[in-house]
mmCIF file of N, CA and C in Angstrom:
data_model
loop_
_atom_site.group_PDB
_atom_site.id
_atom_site.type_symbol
_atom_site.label_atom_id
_atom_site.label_comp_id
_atom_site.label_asym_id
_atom_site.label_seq_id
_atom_site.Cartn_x
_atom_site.Cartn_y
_atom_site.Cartn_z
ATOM 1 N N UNK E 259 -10.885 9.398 -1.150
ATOM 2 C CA UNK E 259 -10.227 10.424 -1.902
ATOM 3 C C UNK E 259 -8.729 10.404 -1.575
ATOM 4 N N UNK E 260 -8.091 10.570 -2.685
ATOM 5 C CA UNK E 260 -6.799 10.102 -2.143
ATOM 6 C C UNK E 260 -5.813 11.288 -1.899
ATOM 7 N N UNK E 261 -5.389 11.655 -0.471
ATOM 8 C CA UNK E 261 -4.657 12.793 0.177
ATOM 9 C C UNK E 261 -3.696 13.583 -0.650
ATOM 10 N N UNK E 262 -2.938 13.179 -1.985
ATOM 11 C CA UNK E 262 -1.845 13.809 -2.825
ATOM 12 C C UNK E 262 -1.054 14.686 -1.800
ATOM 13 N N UNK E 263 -0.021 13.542 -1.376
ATOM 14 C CA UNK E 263 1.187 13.688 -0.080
ATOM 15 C C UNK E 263 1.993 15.164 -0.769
ATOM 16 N N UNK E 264 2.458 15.459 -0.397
ATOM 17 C CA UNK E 264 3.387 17.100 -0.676
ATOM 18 C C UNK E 264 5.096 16.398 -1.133
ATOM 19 N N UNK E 265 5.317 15.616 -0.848
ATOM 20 C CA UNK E 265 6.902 14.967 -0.612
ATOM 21 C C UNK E 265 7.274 13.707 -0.978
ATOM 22 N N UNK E 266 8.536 13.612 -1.797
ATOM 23 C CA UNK E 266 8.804 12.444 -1.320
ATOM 24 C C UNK E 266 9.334 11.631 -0.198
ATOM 25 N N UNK E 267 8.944 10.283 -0.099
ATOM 26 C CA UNK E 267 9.434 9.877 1.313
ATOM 27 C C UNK E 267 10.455 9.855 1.905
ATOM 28 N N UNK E 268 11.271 9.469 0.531
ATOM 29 C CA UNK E 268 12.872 8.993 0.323
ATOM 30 C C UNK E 268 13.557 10.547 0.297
ATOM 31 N N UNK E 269 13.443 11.478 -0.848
ATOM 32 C CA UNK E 269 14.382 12.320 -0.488
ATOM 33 C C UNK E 269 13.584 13.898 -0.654
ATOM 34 N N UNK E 270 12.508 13.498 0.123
ATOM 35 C CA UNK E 270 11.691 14.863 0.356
ATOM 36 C C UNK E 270 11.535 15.835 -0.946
ATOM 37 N N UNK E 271 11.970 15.460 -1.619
ATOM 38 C CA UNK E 271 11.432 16.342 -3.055
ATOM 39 C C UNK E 271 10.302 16.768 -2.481
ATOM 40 N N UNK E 272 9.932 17.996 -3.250
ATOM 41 C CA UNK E 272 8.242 18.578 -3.257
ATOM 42 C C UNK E 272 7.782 17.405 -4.350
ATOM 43 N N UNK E 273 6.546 17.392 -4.504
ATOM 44 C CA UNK E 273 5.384 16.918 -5.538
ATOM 45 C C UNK E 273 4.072 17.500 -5.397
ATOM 46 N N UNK E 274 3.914 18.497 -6.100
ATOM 47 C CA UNK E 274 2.786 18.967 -6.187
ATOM 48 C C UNK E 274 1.670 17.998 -6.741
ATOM 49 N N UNK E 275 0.574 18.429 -6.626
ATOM 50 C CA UNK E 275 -0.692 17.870 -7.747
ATOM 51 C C UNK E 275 -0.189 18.016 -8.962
ATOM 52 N N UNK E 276 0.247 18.696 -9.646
ATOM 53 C CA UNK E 276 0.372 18.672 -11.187
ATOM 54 C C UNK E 276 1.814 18.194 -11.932
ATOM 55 N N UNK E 277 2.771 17.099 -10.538
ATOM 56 C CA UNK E 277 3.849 16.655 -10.743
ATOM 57 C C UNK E 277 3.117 15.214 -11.491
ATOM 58 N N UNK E 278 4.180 15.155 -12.803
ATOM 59 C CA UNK E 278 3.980 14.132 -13.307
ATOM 60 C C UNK E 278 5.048 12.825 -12.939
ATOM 61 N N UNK E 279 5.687 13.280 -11.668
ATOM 62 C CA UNK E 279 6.944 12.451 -11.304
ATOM 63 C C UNK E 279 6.737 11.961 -9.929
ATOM 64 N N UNK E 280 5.168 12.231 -9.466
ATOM 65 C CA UNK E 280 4.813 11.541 -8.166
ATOM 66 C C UNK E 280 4.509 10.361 -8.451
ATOM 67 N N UNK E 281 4.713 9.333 -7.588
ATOM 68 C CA UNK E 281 4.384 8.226 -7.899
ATOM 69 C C UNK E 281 3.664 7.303 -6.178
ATOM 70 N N UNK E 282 2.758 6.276 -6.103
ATOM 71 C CA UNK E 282 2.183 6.127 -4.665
ATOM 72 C C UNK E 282 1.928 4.362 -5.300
ATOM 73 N N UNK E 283 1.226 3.986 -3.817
ATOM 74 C CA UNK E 283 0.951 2.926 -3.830
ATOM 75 C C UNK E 283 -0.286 2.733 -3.220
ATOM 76 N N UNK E 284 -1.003 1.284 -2.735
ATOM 77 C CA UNK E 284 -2.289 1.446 -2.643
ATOM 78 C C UNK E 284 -2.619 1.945 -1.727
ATOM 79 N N UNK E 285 -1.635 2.479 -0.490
ATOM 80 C CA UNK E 285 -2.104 2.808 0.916
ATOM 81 C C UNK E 285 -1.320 4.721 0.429
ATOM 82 N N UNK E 286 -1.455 4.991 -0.656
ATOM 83 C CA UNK E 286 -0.424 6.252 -0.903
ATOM 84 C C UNK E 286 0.748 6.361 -0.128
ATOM 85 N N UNK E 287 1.222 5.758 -0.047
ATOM 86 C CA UNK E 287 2.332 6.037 -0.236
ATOM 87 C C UNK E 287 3.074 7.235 -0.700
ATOM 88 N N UNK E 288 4.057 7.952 -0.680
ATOM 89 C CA UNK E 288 4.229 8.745 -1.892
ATOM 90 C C UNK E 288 5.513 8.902 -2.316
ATOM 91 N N UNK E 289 6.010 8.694 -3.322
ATOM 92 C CA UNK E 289 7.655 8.799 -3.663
ATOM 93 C C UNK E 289 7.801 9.246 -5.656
ATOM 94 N N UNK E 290 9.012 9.844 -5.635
ATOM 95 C CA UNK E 290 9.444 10.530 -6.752
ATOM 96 C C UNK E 290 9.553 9.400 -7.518
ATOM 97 N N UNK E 291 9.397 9.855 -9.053
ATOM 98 C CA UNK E 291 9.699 9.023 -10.007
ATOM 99 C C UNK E 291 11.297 8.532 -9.758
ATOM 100 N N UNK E 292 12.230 9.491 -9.497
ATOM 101 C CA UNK E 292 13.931 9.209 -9.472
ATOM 102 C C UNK E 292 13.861 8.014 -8.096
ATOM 103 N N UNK E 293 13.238 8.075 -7.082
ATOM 104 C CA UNK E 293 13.799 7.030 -6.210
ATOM 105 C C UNK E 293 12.878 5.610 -6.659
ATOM 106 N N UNK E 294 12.224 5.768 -6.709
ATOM 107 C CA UNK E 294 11.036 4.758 -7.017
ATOM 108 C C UNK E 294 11.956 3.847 -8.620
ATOM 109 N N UNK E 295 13.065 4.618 -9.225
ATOM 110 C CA UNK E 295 13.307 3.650 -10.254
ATOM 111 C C UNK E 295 15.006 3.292 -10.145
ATOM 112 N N UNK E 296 15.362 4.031 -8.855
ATOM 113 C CA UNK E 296 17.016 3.993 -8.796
ATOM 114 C C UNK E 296 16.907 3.440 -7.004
ATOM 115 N N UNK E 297 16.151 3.356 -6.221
ATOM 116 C CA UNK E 297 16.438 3.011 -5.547
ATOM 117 C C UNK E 297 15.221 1.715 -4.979
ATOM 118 N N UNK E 298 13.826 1.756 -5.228
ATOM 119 C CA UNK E 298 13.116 1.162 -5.037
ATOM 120 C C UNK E 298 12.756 0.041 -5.762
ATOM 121 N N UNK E 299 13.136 0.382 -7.001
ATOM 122 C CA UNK E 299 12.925 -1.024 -7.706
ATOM 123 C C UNK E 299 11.316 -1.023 -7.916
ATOM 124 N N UNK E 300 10.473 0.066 -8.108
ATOM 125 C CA UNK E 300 8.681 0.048 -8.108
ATOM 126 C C UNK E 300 8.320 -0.707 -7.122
ATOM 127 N N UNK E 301 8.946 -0.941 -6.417
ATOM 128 C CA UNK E 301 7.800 -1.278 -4.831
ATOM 129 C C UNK E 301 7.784 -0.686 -3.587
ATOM 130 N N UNK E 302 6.932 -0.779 -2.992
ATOM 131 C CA UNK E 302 6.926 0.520 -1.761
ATOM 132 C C UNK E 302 7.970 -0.284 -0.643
ATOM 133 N N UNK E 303 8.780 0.609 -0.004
ATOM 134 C CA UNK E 303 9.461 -0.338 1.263
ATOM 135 C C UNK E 303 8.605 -0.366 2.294
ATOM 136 N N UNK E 304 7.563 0.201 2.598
ATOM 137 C CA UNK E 304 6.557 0.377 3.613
ATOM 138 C C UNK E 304 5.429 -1.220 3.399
ATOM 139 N N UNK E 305 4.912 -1.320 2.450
ATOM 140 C CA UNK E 305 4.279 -2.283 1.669
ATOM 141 C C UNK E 305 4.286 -3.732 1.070
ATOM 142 N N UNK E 306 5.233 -3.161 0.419
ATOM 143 C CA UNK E 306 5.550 -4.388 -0.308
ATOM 144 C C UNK E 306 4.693 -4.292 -1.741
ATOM 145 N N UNK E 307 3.577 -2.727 -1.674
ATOM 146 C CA UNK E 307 2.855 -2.841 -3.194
ATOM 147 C C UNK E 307 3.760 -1.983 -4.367
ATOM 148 N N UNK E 308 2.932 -2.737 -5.505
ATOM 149 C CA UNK E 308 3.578 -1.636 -6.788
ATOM 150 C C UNK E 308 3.396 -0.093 -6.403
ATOM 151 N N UNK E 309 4.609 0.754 -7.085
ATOM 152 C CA UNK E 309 4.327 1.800 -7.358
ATOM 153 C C UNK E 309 4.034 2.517 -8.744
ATOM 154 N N UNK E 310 2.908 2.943 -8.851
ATOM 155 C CA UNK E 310 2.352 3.782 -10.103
ATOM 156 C C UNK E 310 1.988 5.270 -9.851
ATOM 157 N N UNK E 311 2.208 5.765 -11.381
ATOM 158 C CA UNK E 311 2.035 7.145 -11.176
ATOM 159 C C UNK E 311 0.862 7.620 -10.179
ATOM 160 N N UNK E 312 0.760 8.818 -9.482
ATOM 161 C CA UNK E 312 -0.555 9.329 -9.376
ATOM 162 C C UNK E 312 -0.978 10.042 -9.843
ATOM 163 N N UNK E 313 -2.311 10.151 -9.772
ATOM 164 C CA UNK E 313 -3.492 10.776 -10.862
ATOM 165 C C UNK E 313 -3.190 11.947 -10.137
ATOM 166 N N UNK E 314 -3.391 13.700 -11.266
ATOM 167 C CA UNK E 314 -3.568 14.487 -10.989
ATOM 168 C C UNK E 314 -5.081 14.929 -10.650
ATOM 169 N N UNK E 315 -5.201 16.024 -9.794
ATOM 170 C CA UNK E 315 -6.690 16.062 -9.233
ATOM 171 C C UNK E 315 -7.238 17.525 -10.305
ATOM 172 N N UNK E 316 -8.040 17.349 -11.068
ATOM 173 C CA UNK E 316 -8.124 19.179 -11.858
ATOM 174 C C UNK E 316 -8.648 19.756 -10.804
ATOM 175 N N UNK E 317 -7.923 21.083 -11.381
ATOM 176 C CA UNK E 317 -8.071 22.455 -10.336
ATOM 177 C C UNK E 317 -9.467 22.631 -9.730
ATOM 178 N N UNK E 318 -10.652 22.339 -10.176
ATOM 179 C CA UNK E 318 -12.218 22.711 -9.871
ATOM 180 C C UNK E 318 -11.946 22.036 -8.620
ATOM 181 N N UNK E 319 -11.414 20.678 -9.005
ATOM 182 C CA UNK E 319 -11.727 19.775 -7.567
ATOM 183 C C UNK E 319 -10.750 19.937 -7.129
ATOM 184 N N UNK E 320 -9.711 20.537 -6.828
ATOM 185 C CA UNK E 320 -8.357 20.619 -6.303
ATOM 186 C C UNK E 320 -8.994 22.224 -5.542
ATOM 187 N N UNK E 321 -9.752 22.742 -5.838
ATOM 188 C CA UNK E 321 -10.103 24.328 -4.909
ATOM 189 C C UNK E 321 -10.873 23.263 -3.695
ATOM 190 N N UNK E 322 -11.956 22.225 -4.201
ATOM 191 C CA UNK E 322 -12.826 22.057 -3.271
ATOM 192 C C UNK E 322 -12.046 20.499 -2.644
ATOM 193 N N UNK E 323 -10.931 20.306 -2.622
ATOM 194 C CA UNK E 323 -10.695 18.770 -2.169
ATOM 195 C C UNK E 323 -8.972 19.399 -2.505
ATOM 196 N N UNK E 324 -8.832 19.750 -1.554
ATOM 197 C CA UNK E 324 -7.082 20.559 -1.531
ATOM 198 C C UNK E 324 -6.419 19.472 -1.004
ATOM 199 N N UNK E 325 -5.219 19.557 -1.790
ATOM 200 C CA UNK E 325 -4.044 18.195 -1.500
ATOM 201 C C UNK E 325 -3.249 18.340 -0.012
ATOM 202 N N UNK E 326 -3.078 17.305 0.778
ATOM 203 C CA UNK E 326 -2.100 17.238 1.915
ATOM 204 C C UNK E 326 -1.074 17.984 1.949
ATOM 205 N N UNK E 327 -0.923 18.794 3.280
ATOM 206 C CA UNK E 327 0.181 19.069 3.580
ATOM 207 C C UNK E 327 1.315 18.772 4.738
ATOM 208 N N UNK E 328 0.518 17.385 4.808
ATOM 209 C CA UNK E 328 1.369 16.815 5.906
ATOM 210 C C UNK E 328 2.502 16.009 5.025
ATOM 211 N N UNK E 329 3.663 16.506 5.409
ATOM 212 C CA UNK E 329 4.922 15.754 4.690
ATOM 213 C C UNK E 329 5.060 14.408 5.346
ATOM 214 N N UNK E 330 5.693 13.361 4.908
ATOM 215 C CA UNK E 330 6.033 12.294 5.345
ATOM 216 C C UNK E 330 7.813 11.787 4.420
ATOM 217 N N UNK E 331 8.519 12.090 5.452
ATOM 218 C CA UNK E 331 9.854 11.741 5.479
ATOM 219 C C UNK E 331 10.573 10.874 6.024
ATOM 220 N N UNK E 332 10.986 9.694 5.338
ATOM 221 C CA UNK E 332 11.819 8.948 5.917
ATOM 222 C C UNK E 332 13.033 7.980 5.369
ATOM 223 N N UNK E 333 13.878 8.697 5.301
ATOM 224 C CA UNK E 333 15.016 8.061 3.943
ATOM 225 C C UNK E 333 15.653 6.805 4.577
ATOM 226 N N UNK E 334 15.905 7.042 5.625
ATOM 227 C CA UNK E 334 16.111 5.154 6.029
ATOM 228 C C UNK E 334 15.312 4.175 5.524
ATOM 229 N N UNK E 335 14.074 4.136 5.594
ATOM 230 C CA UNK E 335 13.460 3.224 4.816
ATOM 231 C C UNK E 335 13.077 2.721 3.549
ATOM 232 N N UNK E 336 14.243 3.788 2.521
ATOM 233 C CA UNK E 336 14.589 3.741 1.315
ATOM 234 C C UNK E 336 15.885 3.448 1.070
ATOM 235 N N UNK E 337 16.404 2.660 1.710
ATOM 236 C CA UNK E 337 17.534 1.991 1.172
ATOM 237 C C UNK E 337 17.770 1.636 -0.397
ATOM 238 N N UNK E 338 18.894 1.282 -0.865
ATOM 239 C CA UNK E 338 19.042 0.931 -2.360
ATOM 240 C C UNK E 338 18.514 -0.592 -1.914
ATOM 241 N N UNK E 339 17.938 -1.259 -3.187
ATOM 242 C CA UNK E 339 17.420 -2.406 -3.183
ATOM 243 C C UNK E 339 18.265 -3.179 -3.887
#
């Protein structure tokens, strides 16, 4: 089940579940649509995988399978590419 991170990595934006501007990779990753296309170039700097949108979770299963609230921040490792 995949954790739906709270943040982006790069510049800590929030991203909720019902952000259509989160975007992850296969290990989730998690980063904003704005860095992921101005600074990342769609690939994770952690990785090396694509980044694609993530799926929103509907609310039924979002009461019983609640999204992460562990942030993960780290803008050094988002350099411009």
């Amino acid at each position: 089940m995949l954790q739906l991170r709270p943040n982006c990595e790069c510049c800590n934006r929030d991203l909720p579940n019902e952000s259509l501007d989160a975007r992850i990779c296969t290990f989730e990753c998690t980063f904003c649509k704005d860095c992921v296309e101005t600074k990342l170039n769609h690939i994770c700097p952690n990785c090396g995988g694509e980044l694609v949108r993530r799926p929103r979770r509907p609310a039924a299963a979002l009461a019983r399978h609640p999204a992460s609230t562990e942030r993960v921040f780290n803008p050094a490792g988002c350099a411009q590419t």
